Coordinates of C-alpha atoms and ligand atoms in Angstrom, one line a residue:
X1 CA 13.6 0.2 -16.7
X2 CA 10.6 2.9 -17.2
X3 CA 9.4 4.6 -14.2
X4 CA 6.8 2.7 -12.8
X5 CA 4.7 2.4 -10.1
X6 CA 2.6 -0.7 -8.3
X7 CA 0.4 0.0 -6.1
X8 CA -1.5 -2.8 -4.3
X9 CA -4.4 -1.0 -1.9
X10 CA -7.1 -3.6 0.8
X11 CA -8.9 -2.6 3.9
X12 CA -6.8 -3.5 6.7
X13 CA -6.6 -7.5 7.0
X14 CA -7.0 -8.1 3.6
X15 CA -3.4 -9.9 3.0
X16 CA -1.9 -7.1 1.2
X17 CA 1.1 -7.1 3.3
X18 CA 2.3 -10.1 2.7
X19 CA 1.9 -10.1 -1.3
X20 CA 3.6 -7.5 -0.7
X21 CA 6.6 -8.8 0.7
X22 CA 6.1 -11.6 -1.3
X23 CA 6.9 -9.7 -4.1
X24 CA 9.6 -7.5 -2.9
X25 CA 11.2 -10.5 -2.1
X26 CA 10.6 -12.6 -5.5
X27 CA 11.9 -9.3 -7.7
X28 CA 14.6 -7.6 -5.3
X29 CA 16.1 -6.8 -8.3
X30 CA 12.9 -5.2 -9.9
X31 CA 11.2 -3.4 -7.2
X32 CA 11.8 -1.6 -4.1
X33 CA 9.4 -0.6 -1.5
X34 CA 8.2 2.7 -0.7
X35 CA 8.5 3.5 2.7
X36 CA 5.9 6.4 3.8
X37 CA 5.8 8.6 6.7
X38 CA 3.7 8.1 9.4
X39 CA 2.7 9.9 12.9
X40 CA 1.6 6.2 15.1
X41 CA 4.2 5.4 16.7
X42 CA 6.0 1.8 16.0
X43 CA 4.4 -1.3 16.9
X44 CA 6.7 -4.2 17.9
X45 CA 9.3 -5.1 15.1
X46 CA 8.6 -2.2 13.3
X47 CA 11.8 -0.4 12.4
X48 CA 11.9 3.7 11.4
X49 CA 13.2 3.7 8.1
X50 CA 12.5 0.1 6.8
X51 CA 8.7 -0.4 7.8
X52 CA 8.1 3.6 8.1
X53 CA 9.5 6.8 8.7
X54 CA 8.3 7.5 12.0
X55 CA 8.1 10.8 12.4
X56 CA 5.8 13.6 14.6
X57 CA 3.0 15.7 13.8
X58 CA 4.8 19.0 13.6
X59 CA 7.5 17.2 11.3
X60 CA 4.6 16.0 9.1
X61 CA 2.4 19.3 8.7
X62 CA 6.2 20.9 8.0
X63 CA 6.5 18.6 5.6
X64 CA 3.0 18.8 3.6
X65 CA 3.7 23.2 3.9
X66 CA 6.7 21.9 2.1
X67 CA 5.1 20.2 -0.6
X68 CA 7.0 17.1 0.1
X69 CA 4.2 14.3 -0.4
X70 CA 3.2 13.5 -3.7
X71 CA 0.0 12.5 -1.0
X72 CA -0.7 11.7 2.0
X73 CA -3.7 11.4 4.5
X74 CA -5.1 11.5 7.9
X75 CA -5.7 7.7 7.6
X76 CA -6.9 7.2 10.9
X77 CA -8.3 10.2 13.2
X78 CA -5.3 12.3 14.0
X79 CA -2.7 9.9 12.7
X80 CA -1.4 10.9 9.4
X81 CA 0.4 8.4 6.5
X82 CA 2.2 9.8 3.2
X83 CA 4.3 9.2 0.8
X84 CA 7.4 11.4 0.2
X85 CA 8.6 12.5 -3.3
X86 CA 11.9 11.7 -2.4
X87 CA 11.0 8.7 -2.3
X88 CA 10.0 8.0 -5.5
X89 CA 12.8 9.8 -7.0
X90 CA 15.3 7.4 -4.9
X91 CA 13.9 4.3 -5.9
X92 CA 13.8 5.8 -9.7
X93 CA 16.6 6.9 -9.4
X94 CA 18.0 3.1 -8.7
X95 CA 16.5 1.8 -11.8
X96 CA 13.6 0.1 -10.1
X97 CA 9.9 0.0 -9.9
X98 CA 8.4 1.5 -6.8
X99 CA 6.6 -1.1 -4.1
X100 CA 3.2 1.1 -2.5
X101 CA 1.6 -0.7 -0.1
X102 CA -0.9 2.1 1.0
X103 CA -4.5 2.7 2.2
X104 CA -7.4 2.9 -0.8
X105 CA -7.9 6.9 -1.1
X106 CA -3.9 7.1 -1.2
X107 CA -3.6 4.3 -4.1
X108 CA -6.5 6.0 -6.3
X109 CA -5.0 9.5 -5.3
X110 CA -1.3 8.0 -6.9
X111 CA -3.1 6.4 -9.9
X112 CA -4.4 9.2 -10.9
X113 CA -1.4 10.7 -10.7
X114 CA 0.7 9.2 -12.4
X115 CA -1.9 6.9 -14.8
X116 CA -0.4 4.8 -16.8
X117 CA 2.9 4.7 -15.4
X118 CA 0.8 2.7 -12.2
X119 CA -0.6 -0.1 -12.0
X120 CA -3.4 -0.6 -8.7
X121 CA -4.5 -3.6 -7.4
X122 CA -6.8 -4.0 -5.0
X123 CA -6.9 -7.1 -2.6
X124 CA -10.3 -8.4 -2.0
X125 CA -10.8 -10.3 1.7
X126 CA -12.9 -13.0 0.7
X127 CA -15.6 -11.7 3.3
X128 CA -15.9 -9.0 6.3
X129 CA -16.4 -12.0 8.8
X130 CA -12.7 -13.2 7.8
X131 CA -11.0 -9.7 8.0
X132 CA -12.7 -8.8 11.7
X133 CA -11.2 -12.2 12.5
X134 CA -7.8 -11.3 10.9
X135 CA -7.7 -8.2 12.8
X136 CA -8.6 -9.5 16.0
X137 CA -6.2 -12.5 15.3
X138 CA -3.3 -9.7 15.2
X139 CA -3.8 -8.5 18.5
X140 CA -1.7 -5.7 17.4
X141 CA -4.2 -3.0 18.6
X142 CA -6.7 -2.2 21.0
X143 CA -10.7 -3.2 20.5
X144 CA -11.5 0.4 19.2
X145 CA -8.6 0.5 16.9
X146 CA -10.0 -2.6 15.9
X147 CA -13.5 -1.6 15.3
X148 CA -12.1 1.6 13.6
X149 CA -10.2 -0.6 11.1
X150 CA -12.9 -2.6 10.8
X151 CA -15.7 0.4 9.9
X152 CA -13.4 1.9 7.7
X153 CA -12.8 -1.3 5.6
X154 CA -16.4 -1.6 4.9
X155 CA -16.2 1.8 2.9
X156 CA -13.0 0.8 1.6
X157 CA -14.6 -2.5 -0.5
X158 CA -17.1 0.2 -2.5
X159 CA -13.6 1.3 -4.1
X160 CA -12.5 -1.9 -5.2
X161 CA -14.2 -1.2 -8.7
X162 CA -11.7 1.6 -9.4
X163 CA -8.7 -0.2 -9.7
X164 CA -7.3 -1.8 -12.6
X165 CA -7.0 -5.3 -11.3
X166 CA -8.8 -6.9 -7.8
X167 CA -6.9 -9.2 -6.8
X168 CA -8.9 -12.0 -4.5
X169 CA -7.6 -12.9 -2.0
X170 CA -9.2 -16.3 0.1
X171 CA -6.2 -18.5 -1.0
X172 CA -2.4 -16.8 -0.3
X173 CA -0.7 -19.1 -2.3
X174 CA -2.8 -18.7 -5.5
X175 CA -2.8 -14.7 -4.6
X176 CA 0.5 -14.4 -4.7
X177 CA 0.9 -16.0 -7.8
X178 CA -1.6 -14.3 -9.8
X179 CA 0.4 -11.4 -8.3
X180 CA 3.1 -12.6 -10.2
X181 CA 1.8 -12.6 -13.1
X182 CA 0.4 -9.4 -12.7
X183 CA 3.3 -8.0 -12.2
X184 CA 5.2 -9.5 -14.9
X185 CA 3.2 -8.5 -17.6
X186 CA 3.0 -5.2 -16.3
X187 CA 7.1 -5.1 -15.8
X188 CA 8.0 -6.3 -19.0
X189 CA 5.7 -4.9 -21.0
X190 CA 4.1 -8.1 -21.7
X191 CA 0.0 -8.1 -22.9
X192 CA -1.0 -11.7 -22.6
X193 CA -3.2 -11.1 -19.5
X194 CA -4.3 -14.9 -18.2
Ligands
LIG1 P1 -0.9 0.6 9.5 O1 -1.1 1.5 10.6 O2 -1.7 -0.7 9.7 O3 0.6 0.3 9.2 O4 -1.4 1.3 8.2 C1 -2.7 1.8 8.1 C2 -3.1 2.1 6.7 O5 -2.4 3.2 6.2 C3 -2.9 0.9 5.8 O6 -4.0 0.7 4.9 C4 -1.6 1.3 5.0 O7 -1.6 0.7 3.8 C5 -1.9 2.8 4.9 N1 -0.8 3.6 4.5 C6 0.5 3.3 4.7 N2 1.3 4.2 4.1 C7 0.5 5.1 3.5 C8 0.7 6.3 2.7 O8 1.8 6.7 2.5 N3 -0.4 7.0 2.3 C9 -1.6 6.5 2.6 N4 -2.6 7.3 2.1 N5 -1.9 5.4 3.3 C10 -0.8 4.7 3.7

């Protein structure tokens, strides 16, 4: 297989995750997940190495001195996300396509990057009501954590225009199988777009 990239980018809450792992799970054989580094530490069921490489500040500011990231961000204030060219190369280098499932500047920073060996979709929340209530649903993370999701979504929808495909997102099951297709055409070079 080509080197190729998928990128699918959403606000927080938007579903990505699972199309995601929809996907990765539909296609084993096809794609593989890139796992980024990141400086939160690990929420419940989160494993270092399989969800993220969790790893410290220092380690991460070593890293970007070393030109490791092909990027990376500080997503949230003073917590940093990024993906490692290493990465990319191991999952190459395994004959797949590589999985992102990253935050909107990081997806339009890899598409234009590598252009037309990525494709980026963006998952559209059917509304800003429904994600706040997806967020606070999680109960993953504290009411300012929350709100800081939630503020940064609203900046992240005025991006959803430079993707090549939005995705919406306010039925899972017919997401994930638009997804599907999606990806299809885009692995096997096919051009009949439905
Ligand atoms: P969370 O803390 O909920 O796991 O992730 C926060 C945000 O960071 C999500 O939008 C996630 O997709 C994004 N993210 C994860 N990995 C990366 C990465 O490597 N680079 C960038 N720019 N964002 C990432």
């Amino acid at each position: 297989m080509n080197e190729k990239l998928i990128i699918f980018s959403a606000p927080s809450g938007a579903g990505k995750t699972t199309i995601v792992r929809h996907l990765l799970s539909k296609y084993a054989d096809q794609l593989a997940f890139s796992i980024s580094a990141c400086t939160r530490q690990p929420r419940e069921n989160e494993v270092d190495g399989k969800d993220y490489y969790f790893i410290s500040q220092e380690d991460f500011l070593h890293k970007i001195a070393q030109k490791e990231f092909v990027e990376f961000e500080e997503v949230y204030a003073g917590t940093y996300y990024g993906t490692l060219r290493s990465e990319i190369e191991r999952i190459w280098a395994g004959q797949k396509a590589v999985m992102f499932d990253i935050d909107v500047i990081g997806g339009l920073h890899l598409k234009n990057k590598f252009k037309e060996k990525a494709l980026a979709i963006f998952v559209q929340p059917p509304s800003l009501e429904v994600l706040s209530k997806r967020l606070f649903g999680r109960g993953t993370d504290t009411i300012d954590k929350l709100n800081e999701r939630i503020e940064k979504a609203k900046k992240e929808l005025e991006y959803a225009d430079q993707f090549d495909v939005i995705l919406e997102n306010d039925n899972l099951e017919k997401a994930c199988e638009r997804a599907e297709q999606l990806i299809e055409n885009f692995l096997f070079d096919r051009n009949n777009e439905s």
